[in-house]
Short mmCIF file of C-alpha atoms in Angstrom, two decimals:
data_model
loop_
_atom_site.label_atom_id
_atom_site.label_comp_id
_atom_site.label_asym_id
_atom_site.label_seq_id
_atom_site.Cartn_x
_atom_site.Cartn_y
_atom_site.Cartn_z
CA MET A 1 141.10 2.32 -0.40
CA GLY A 2 144.38 3.42 1.14
CA PRO A 3 147.24 4.97 -0.85
CA THR A 4 149.36 1.79 -0.51
CA ASP A 5 146.58 -0.73 -1.06
CA THR A 6 146.66 -3.08 -4.05
CA THR A 7 143.57 -3.93 -6.07
CA VAL A 8 142.99 -7.62 -6.63
CA LEU A 9 140.41 -9.19 -8.95
CA VAL A 10 139.30 -12.66 -7.86
CA THR A 11 137.34 -14.81 -10.32
CA VAL A 12 135.83 -18.12 -9.16
CA THR A 13 134.43 -20.64 -11.66
CA GLY A 14 133.03 -24.13 -11.30
CA GLN A 15 129.96 -26.11 -10.26
CA ASP A 16 127.66 -24.03 -8.09
CA LYS A 17 127.22 -25.49 -4.60
CA PRO A 18 126.52 -24.30 -1.04
CA GLY A 19 129.55 -22.90 0.76
CA VAL A 20 131.57 -21.52 -2.17
CA THR A 21 130.88 -17.87 -1.37
CA SER A 22 131.33 -18.31 2.37
CA VAL A 23 134.72 -20.03 1.93
CA LEU A 24 135.86 -17.27 -0.43
CA LEU A 25 134.78 -14.45 1.87
CA ALA A 26 136.31 -16.15 4.91
CA ALA A 27 139.70 -16.24 3.15
CA LEU A 28 139.35 -12.61 2.08
CA SER A 29 138.37 -11.47 5.58
CA ARG A 30 141.57 -12.93 7.07
CA HIS A 31 143.52 -10.45 4.94
CA LYS A 32 141.35 -7.49 5.97
CA VAL A 33 140.46 -6.59 2.39
CA SER A 34 137.76 -4.09 1.43
CA LEU A 35 135.15 -5.10 -1.16
CA LEU A 36 134.99 -2.78 -4.17
CA ASP A 37 132.69 -4.74 -6.47
CA VAL A 38 130.99 -8.17 -6.57
CA GLU A 39 129.12 -9.92 -9.35
CA GLN A 40 127.84 -13.49 -9.63
CA VAL A 41 126.21 -15.42 -12.47
CA VAL A 42 124.92 -19.01 -12.46
CA ILE A 43 124.06 -20.65 -15.79
CA ARG A 44 122.69 -24.21 -15.71
CA GLY A 45 124.48 -24.84 -12.41
CA ARG A 46 127.82 -23.38 -13.50
CA LEU A 47 129.08 -20.54 -11.30
CA THR A 48 131.08 -17.47 -12.23
CA LEU A 49 131.79 -15.21 -9.24
CA GLY A 50 133.92 -12.10 -9.52
CA VAL A 51 135.13 -10.03 -6.55
CA LEU A 52 137.23 -6.87 -6.81
CA VAL A 53 138.99 -6.03 -3.52
CA SER A 54 141.43 -3.57 -2.06
CA CYS A 55 144.23 -5.46 -0.26
CA PRO A 56 146.23 -3.55 2.41
CA ASN A 57 148.71 -6.39 2.97
CA ASP A 58 150.65 -8.91 0.89
CA PRO A 59 148.58 -9.68 -2.26
CA GLU A 60 150.75 -12.73 -3.11
CA ALA A 61 149.93 -14.26 0.27
CA LEU A 62 146.26 -13.55 -0.40
CA GLN A 63 146.49 -15.29 -3.77
CA GLU A 64 148.11 -18.38 -2.23
CA GLU A 65 145.47 -18.67 0.49
CA LEU A 66 142.63 -18.19 -1.99
CA GLU A 67 143.93 -20.98 -4.21
CA GLU A 68 144.17 -23.35 -1.25
CA ALA A 69 140.75 -22.37 0.13
CA MET A 70 138.86 -22.70 -3.15
CA ASN A 71 140.51 -26.05 -3.83
CA THR A 72 138.75 -27.38 -0.72
CA VAL A 73 135.35 -26.79 -2.35
CA GLY A 74 136.37 -28.03 -5.80
CA VAL A 75 136.23 -24.79 -7.79
CA HIS A 76 138.84 -22.88 -9.78
CA VAL A 77 140.08 -19.41 -8.84
CA ASP A 78 141.98 -16.84 -10.91
CA VAL A 79 143.65 -13.94 -9.11
CA GLU A 80 144.72 -10.77 -10.94
CA ILE A 81 146.94 -8.56 -8.79
CA GLY A 82 146.92 -4.87 -9.67
CA ALA A 83 143.60 -4.98 -11.50
CA ASP A 84 142.53 -1.59 -12.81
CA PRO A 85 140.16 -0.03 -10.22
CA VAL A 86 138.02 1.68 -12.83
CA GLY A 87 135.36 2.46 -10.26
CA ARG A 88 131.70 1.68 -10.52
CA THR A 89 130.62 0.17 -13.82
CA PRO A 90 128.77 2.84 -15.83
CA LEU A 91 125.06 2.29 -16.27
CA SER A 92 123.97 0.74 -19.54
CA THR A 93 122.15 3.09 -21.86
CA HIS A 94 119.73 0.63 -23.52
CA ALA A 95 117.96 -2.67 -22.96
CA VAL A 96 117.64 -4.85 -26.05
CA VAL A 97 115.22 -7.78 -25.83
CA VAL A 98 115.54 -10.54 -28.43
CA LEU A 99 112.64 -12.99 -28.83
CA GLY A 100 112.48 -16.01 -31.09
CA SER A 101 111.33 -19.57 -31.49
CA PRO A 102 114.16 -20.36 -31.50
CA VAL A 103 116.86 -17.71 -31.28
CA THR A 104 119.57 -19.24 -33.44
CA ALA A 105 123.28 -18.59 -33.09
CA LYS A 106 123.16 -17.08 -36.59
CA ALA A 107 120.45 -14.62 -35.57
CA PHE A 108 122.21 -13.66 -32.36
CA SER A 109 125.47 -13.18 -34.26
CA ALA A 110 123.67 -10.77 -36.58
CA ILE A 111 122.35 -8.84 -33.58
CA SER A 112 125.80 -8.56 -31.99
CA ARG A 113 127.41 -7.45 -35.27
CA THR A 114 124.76 -4.81 -35.76
CA LEU A 115 125.27 -3.47 -32.24
CA ALA A 116 129.01 -3.27 -32.84
CA LYS A 117 128.50 -1.40 -36.12
CA GLN A 118 126.33 1.08 -34.23
CA GLY A 119 129.08 1.58 -31.66
CA ALA A 120 127.12 -0.14 -28.88
CA ASN A 121 128.90 -2.41 -26.39
CA ILE A 122 127.13 -5.40 -24.82
CA ASP A 123 127.51 -5.08 -21.04
CA SER A 124 125.55 -8.14 -19.98
CA ILE A 125 123.24 -10.84 -21.34
CA ARG A 126 120.63 -12.83 -19.44
CA GLY A 127 117.95 -15.29 -20.39
CA ILE A 128 114.47 -14.03 -19.53
CA ALA A 129 112.26 -16.69 -21.11
CA ASP A 130 112.38 -20.25 -22.43
CA TYR A 131 108.63 -20.56 -23.04
CA PRO A 132 106.55 -19.93 -25.14
CA VAL A 133 109.46 -18.21 -26.89
CA THR A 134 113.13 -17.90 -26.09
CA GLY A 135 113.90 -14.47 -24.68
CA LEU A 136 117.30 -12.83 -24.16
CA GLU A 137 117.88 -9.44 -22.59
CA LEU A 138 121.00 -7.50 -23.51
CA LEU A 139 122.07 -4.42 -21.55
CA VAL A 140 124.18 -2.29 -23.86
CA THR A 141 126.01 1.00 -23.75
CA ALA A 142 125.74 3.15 -26.85
CA THR A 143 128.29 5.81 -27.71
CA SER A 144 125.55 8.30 -28.50
CA THR A 145 122.03 8.74 -27.15
CA GLY A 146 119.02 10.91 -27.79
CA ALA A 147 115.87 10.40 -29.83
CA GLU A 148 117.65 10.33 -33.20
CA ALA A 149 120.40 7.96 -32.04
CA ASP A 150 117.83 5.68 -30.40
CA ALA A 151 115.83 5.56 -33.63
CA LEU A 152 118.92 4.66 -35.66
CA LEU A 153 119.80 1.86 -33.25
CA ARG A 154 116.25 0.51 -33.30
CA THR A 155 116.01 0.69 -37.08
CA ALA A 156 119.31 -1.11 -37.56
CA LEU A 157 118.28 -3.94 -35.23
CA VAL A 158 114.79 -4.28 -36.72
CA GLU A 159 116.34 -4.71 -40.19
CA VAL A 160 118.16 -7.76 -38.84
CA THR A 161 114.89 -9.40 -37.76
CA VAL A 162 113.47 -9.55 -41.27
CA GLY A 163 115.48 -12.56 -42.38
CA GLU A 164 116.05 -14.14 -38.98
CA HIS A 165 112.47 -14.73 -37.71
CA ILE A 166 113.12 -12.96 -34.42
CA ASP A 167 111.67 -9.90 -32.70
CA VAL A 168 113.85 -7.18 -31.19
CA ALA A 169 112.79 -4.47 -28.75
CA VAL A 170 114.98 -1.50 -27.87
CA GLU A 171 114.32 0.70 -24.86
CA ARG A 172 116.26 3.16 -22.79
CA ALA A 173 117.64 1.32 -19.75
CA GLY A 174 117.26 2.56 -16.19
CA LEU A 175 114.39 3.67 -14.03
CA ALA A 176 112.21 4.87 -16.91
CA ARG A 177 111.96 1.34 -18.30
CA ARG A 178 110.72 -0.06 -14.98
CA ALA A 179 108.40 2.85 -14.26
CA LYS A 180 105.58 1.85 -16.63
CA ARG A 181 102.28 1.82 -14.71
CA LEU A 182 99.39 1.82 -17.21
CA ILE A 183 98.79 -0.55 -20.12
CA VAL A 184 95.95 -0.47 -22.62
CA PHE A 185 95.15 -3.22 -25.10
CA ASP A 186 93.17 -3.25 -28.28
CA VAL A 187 90.68 -6.13 -28.11
CA ASP A 188 90.06 -7.71 -31.52
CA SER A 189 93.02 -9.83 -32.72
CA THR A 190 95.08 -8.54 -29.78
CA LEU A 191 93.54 -9.43 -26.42
CA ILE A 192 91.25 -11.95 -28.10
CA GLN A 193 91.51 -14.15 -31.16
CA GLY A 194 89.51 -12.91 -34.12
CA GLU A 195 87.22 -9.93 -34.74
CA VAL A 196 83.97 -9.54 -32.79
CA ILE A 197 82.09 -7.94 -35.64
CA GLU A 198 82.92 -10.88 -37.88
CA MET A 199 81.58 -13.24 -35.21
CA LEU A 200 78.35 -11.25 -35.15
CA ALA A 201 78.28 -11.17 -38.93
CA ALA A 202 78.51 -14.97 -39.03
CA HIS A 203 75.18 -15.11 -37.17
CA ALA A 204 73.69 -12.71 -39.72
CA GLY A 205 75.08 -14.61 -42.71
CA VAL A 206 77.21 -11.68 -43.93
CA GLU A 207 80.63 -12.79 -42.65
CA ASP A 208 82.51 -12.55 -45.96
CA GLU A 209 81.18 -9.08 -46.72
CA VAL A 210 82.12 -7.79 -43.28
CA ARG A 211 85.57 -9.41 -43.29
CA GLU A 212 86.51 -7.63 -46.52
CA VAL A 213 85.61 -4.25 -45.03
CA THR A 214 87.41 -5.08 -41.76
CA GLU A 215 90.64 -6.02 -43.53
CA ALA A 216 90.57 -2.87 -45.65
CA ALA A 217 90.10 -0.74 -42.54
CA MET A 218 92.91 -2.47 -40.62
CA ARG A 219 95.23 -1.87 -43.59
CA GLY A 220 94.28 1.81 -43.46
CA GLU A 221 92.69 1.77 -46.91
CA ILE A 222 89.35 3.19 -45.76
CA ASP A 223 88.34 5.38 -42.86
CA PHE A 224 87.57 3.36 -39.73
CA THR A 225 84.36 5.24 -38.91
CA GLU A 226 83.01 4.69 -42.40
CA SER A 227 83.93 1.02 -42.26
CA LEU A 228 82.28 0.63 -38.85
CA HIS A 229 78.97 2.07 -40.06
CA ARG A 230 79.06 -0.10 -43.18
CA ARG A 231 79.71 -3.26 -41.21
CA VAL A 232 77.22 -2.55 -38.42
CA ALA A 233 74.50 -1.82 -40.97
CA THR A 234 74.70 -5.44 -42.12
CA LEU A 235 73.69 -6.59 -38.61
CA ALA A 236 70.28 -4.93 -38.67
CA GLY A 237 67.56 -7.28 -37.41
CA LEU A 238 69.93 -9.57 -35.50
CA ASP A 239 68.49 -10.77 -32.20
CA GLU A 240 70.02 -9.14 -29.09
CA SER A 241 70.71 -12.56 -27.55
CA VAL A 242 73.47 -13.07 -30.12
CA LEU A 243 75.56 -10.47 -28.27
CA ASP A 244 75.69 -12.70 -25.21
CA GLU A 245 76.37 -15.79 -27.32
CA VAL A 246 79.35 -14.16 -28.98
CA GLY A 247 80.59 -12.75 -25.68
CA ASP A 248 80.54 -16.21 -24.11
CA SER A 249 82.47 -17.71 -27.05
CA LEU A 250 85.39 -15.27 -27.05
CA GLN A 251 88.81 -16.93 -27.10
CA LEU A 252 91.60 -15.05 -25.38
CA THR A 253 94.93 -14.78 -27.15
CA ALA A 254 97.47 -17.24 -25.74
CA GLY A 255 99.15 -15.65 -22.75
CA ALA A 256 96.52 -12.94 -22.22
CA ARG A 257 95.42 -14.06 -18.75
CA THR A 258 99.02 -14.50 -17.64
CA THR A 259 99.93 -11.07 -18.94
CA ILE A 260 97.16 -9.17 -17.22
CA ARG A 261 97.44 -11.18 -14.01
CA THR A 262 101.17 -10.47 -13.83
CA LEU A 263 100.83 -6.80 -14.68
CA ARG A 264 98.24 -6.35 -11.96
CA ARG A 265 100.64 -7.96 -9.48
CA LEU A 266 103.21 -5.37 -10.53
CA GLY A 267 100.78 -2.55 -9.79
CA PHE A 268 99.80 -1.75 -13.37
CA HIS A 269 96.44 -0.23 -14.22
CA CYS A 270 95.05 -2.33 -17.10
CA GLY A 271 92.38 -1.47 -19.63
CA VAL A 272 91.04 -1.99 -23.14
CA VAL A 273 90.18 0.47 -25.87
CA SER A 274 88.24 -1.16 -28.68
CA GLY A 275 86.52 -0.33 -31.92
CA GLY A 276 84.31 -3.29 -31.00
CA PHE A 277 81.25 -3.31 -28.77
CA ARG A 278 80.64 -2.90 -25.04
CA GLN A 279 77.77 -5.39 -24.99
CA VAL A 280 80.15 -8.14 -26.12
CA ILE A 281 83.35 -7.38 -24.19
CA ASP A 282 82.01 -6.10 -20.86
CA LYS A 283 81.75 -9.58 -19.36
CA LEU A 284 85.32 -10.36 -20.37
CA ALA A 285 86.56 -7.06 -18.96
CA HIS A 286 84.86 -7.81 -15.64
CA GLU A 287 86.33 -11.32 -15.53
CA LEU A 288 89.86 -9.99 -16.14
CA GLU A 289 89.30 -7.23 -13.53
CA LEU A 290 90.22 -4.48 -15.96
CA ASP A 291 90.28 -0.92 -14.70
CA PHE A 292 89.15 0.78 -17.91
CA VAL A 293 86.92 -0.12 -20.85
CA GLN A 294 86.21 2.06 -23.85
CA ALA A 295 84.25 0.64 -26.80
CA ASN A 296 81.35 1.34 -29.14
CA THR A 297 77.71 0.67 -28.24
CA LEU A 298 75.30 -1.05 -30.60
CA GLU A 299 71.77 0.33 -30.74
CA VAL A 300 69.13 -2.22 -29.72
CA ILE A 301 65.38 -1.60 -30.01
CA ASP A 302 62.74 -4.17 -29.06
CA GLY A 303 65.39 -6.87 -28.67
CA LYS A 304 66.84 -6.38 -32.16
CA LEU A 305 69.98 -4.68 -33.46
CA THR A 306 69.08 -1.66 -35.57
CA GLY A 307 72.30 -1.63 -37.59
CA ARG A 308 73.43 1.61 -35.95
CA VAL A 309 75.96 2.65 -33.30
CA ILE A 310 74.94 5.10 -30.59
CA GLY A 311 77.14 7.58 -28.79
CA ASP A 312 80.65 8.69 -29.71
CA ILE A 313 82.51 6.45 -32.13
CA VAL A 314 85.71 4.87 -30.81
CA ASP A 315 87.93 5.44 -33.81
CA ARG A 316 91.65 5.98 -34.25
CA GLN A 317 91.70 9.42 -32.62
CA ALA A 318 89.31 8.40 -29.84
CA LYS A 319 91.59 5.53 -28.83
CA ALA A 320 94.47 7.93 -28.17
CA THR A 321 92.12 10.27 -26.32
CA ALA A 322 90.94 7.40 -24.13
CA LEU A 323 94.52 6.44 -23.26
CA ARG A 324 95.28 10.01 -22.21
CA ARG A 325 92.10 10.17 -20.13
CA PHE A 326 92.86 6.88 -18.36
CA ALA A 327 96.38 8.11 -17.58
CA ALA A 328 95.07 11.40 -16.19
CA GLU A 329 92.49 9.61 -14.03
CA VAL A 330 95.14 7.50 -12.27
CA GLY A 331 97.85 10.14 -12.28
CA VAL A 332 100.26 8.30 -14.58
CA PRO A 333 102.46 10.40 -16.92
CA MET A 334 102.13 9.44 -20.58
CA GLU A 335 105.75 8.29 -20.73
CA GLN A 336 104.79 5.61 -18.20
CA THR A 337 102.03 4.16 -20.40
CA VAL A 338 102.04 1.18 -22.76
CA ALA A 339 99.65 0.56 -25.66
CA VAL A 340 99.28 -2.73 -27.54
CA GLY A 341 97.35 -3.10 -30.79
CA ASP A 342 97.30 -4.66 -34.25
CA GLY A 343 95.56 -2.33 -36.74
CA ALA A 344 95.82 1.05 -38.41
CA ASN A 345 93.18 2.44 -36.05
CA ASP A 346 95.67 1.88 -33.20
CA ILE A 347 98.30 4.19 -34.71
CA ASP A 348 97.42 7.31 -32.69
CA MET A 349 97.17 5.33 -29.46
CA LEU A 350 100.59 3.71 -29.92
CA ASN A 351 102.12 7.05 -30.88
CA ALA A 352 100.70 8.65 -27.73
CA ALA A 353 101.95 5.93 -25.38
CA GLY A 354 105.35 5.87 -23.74
CA LEU A 355 105.82 2.43 -25.34
CA GLY A 356 103.80 1.33 -28.36
CA VAL A 357 103.73 -2.39 -29.15
CA ALA A 358 102.43 -3.73 -32.47
CA PHE A 359 101.13 -7.26 -31.91
CA ASN A 360 101.01 -9.42 -35.07
CA ALA A 361 100.13 -6.15 -36.70
CA LYS A 362 99.40 -4.80 -40.15
CA PRO A 363 102.31 -3.00 -41.89
CA ALA A 364 100.83 0.46 -41.25
CA LEU A 365 101.09 -0.07 -37.49
CA ARG A 366 104.41 -1.89 -37.49
CA GLU A 367 106.04 1.07 -39.21
CA ILE A 368 105.29 3.49 -36.35
CA ALA A 369 105.46 1.16 -33.33
CA ASP A 370 108.34 1.20 -30.86
CA MET A 371 108.28 -2.60 -30.95
CA ALA A 372 106.65 -5.19 -33.21
CA LEU A 373 105.85 -8.71 -31.99
CA SER A 374 105.35 -11.41 -34.60
CA HIS A 375 104.87 -14.40 -32.29
CA PRO A 376 101.24 -15.18 -31.27
CA PHE A 377 101.81 -15.04 -27.50
CA LEU A 378 100.70 -11.96 -25.62
CA ASP A 379 102.91 -12.69 -22.62
CA ALA A 380 105.87 -11.64 -24.80
CA VAL A 381 104.81 -8.13 -23.74
CA LEU A 382 105.98 -9.02 -20.22
CA PHE A 383 109.44 -9.92 -21.51
CA ILE A 384 109.73 -6.57 -23.26
CA LEU A 385 109.02 -4.90 -19.92
CA GLY A 386 111.84 -6.88 -18.27
CA VAL A 387 109.69 -9.48 -16.49
CA THR A 388 111.16 -12.99 -16.74
CA ARG A 389 109.29 -16.26 -17.28
CA HIS A 390 110.79 -17.57 -14.04
CA GLU A 391 109.33 -14.63 -12.11
CA VAL A 392 105.90 -15.23 -13.66
CA GLU A 393 105.93 -18.93 -12.82
CA ALA A 394 107.22 -18.35 -9.30
CA ALA A 395 104.37 -15.91 -8.62
CA ASP A 396 101.83 -18.33 -10.10
CA ALA A 397 103.19 -21.17 -7.98
CA VAL A 398 102.66 -19.12 -4.84
CA ASP A 399 99.04 -18.56 -5.86
CA GLY A 400 98.55 -22.21 -6.85
CA LEU A 401 98.03 -21.41 -10.52
CA VAL A 402 98.97 -23.72 -13.38
CA SER A 403 101.82 -22.41 -15.56
CA ARG A 404 103.10 -23.38 -19.01
CA VAL A 405 99.64 -23.95 -20.47
CA PRO A 406 100.16 -23.49 -24.24
CA LEU A 407 96.67 -22.26 -25.06
CA GLU A 408 94.42 -20.55 -22.58
CA PRO A 409 90.71 -21.42 -22.40
CA ALA A 410 87.76 -19.40 -23.58
CA ALA A 411 86.84 -16.41 -21.47
CA GLY A 412 83.80 -18.12 -20.04
CA ALA A 413 85.47 -21.46 -19.34
#
């Protein structure tokens, strides 16, 4: 920009159509302007195009020509001569993802008020999903950053969600957000619907007894290892063939296939860490092409379950250890890992991960998670990571896959 140049902000609005940008740039080029900044947004076919230029000649003549040129393509143009050349727009400090079914104007108003009270400015808003939930991504700039400031911002926004039936995720914006490369899921009531041990217990006629112990363990009321031994003991004498029957009947959580398929396309390493049982989930893990599997092993002698677990117990601490081991094996720093779970035995794993997501979780896990999802669709994890529904569907269309299926079939279907 020369010392005598004038900055001019050109804003074009109207129905989006081929040729608008080319007509605008042709008019600008005749005045030998230099481009300083360009931004374009299209919402439901309505165009907003902003161009900041440095004009070395007569800016009034430029304005007149622009008005005539844009009239030929039926759009409106505003020209601000002497616009403040503030330089490059500063990078946003945080990404805030709002998910709901629906996201009401009242809820979004509460979010925006809360951000303002925290001294955070909304830089941009875009829609990232319209199915199975509505997703909006806000890039914001906070006046203060750091772990404590981030926690205050997250806490303030989460408080808004309580009465508004929405989920809100807050992450630092920038490269770190897009650098996640390893994700690990809990299995029971996260990757799949229901609890495997309760399915086994149904075959043994002890379902109610086992469910009570399971729920107490997930709430953190009793030690997981103790609860596992108590529940497995009730399965003694069960025929080994039941393991295959239960494995074949597993129902994936809605969106699970889409989530893992999309993450693998993005180069993620995907795995599961489960307090459940290898003999039941191995087939599912193979079908989903998972990179890692860590789970307990039931003892079987002469074709019958003995009511015991062999080998190391996959408990709360072991889950976090497994996540760290998986990350080390593929050379991914812990800050680039994601963990998703629903119970108290996932606390250490979510704490260890760069991003911990509580999925329809018990209160003990929601309290420590970076993000809590309350909608029963696992592909909401993709939206938190900045992947849009349109990107998912476009990739599926290329591969000839069906999109927008509300409930995904059983693992063996």
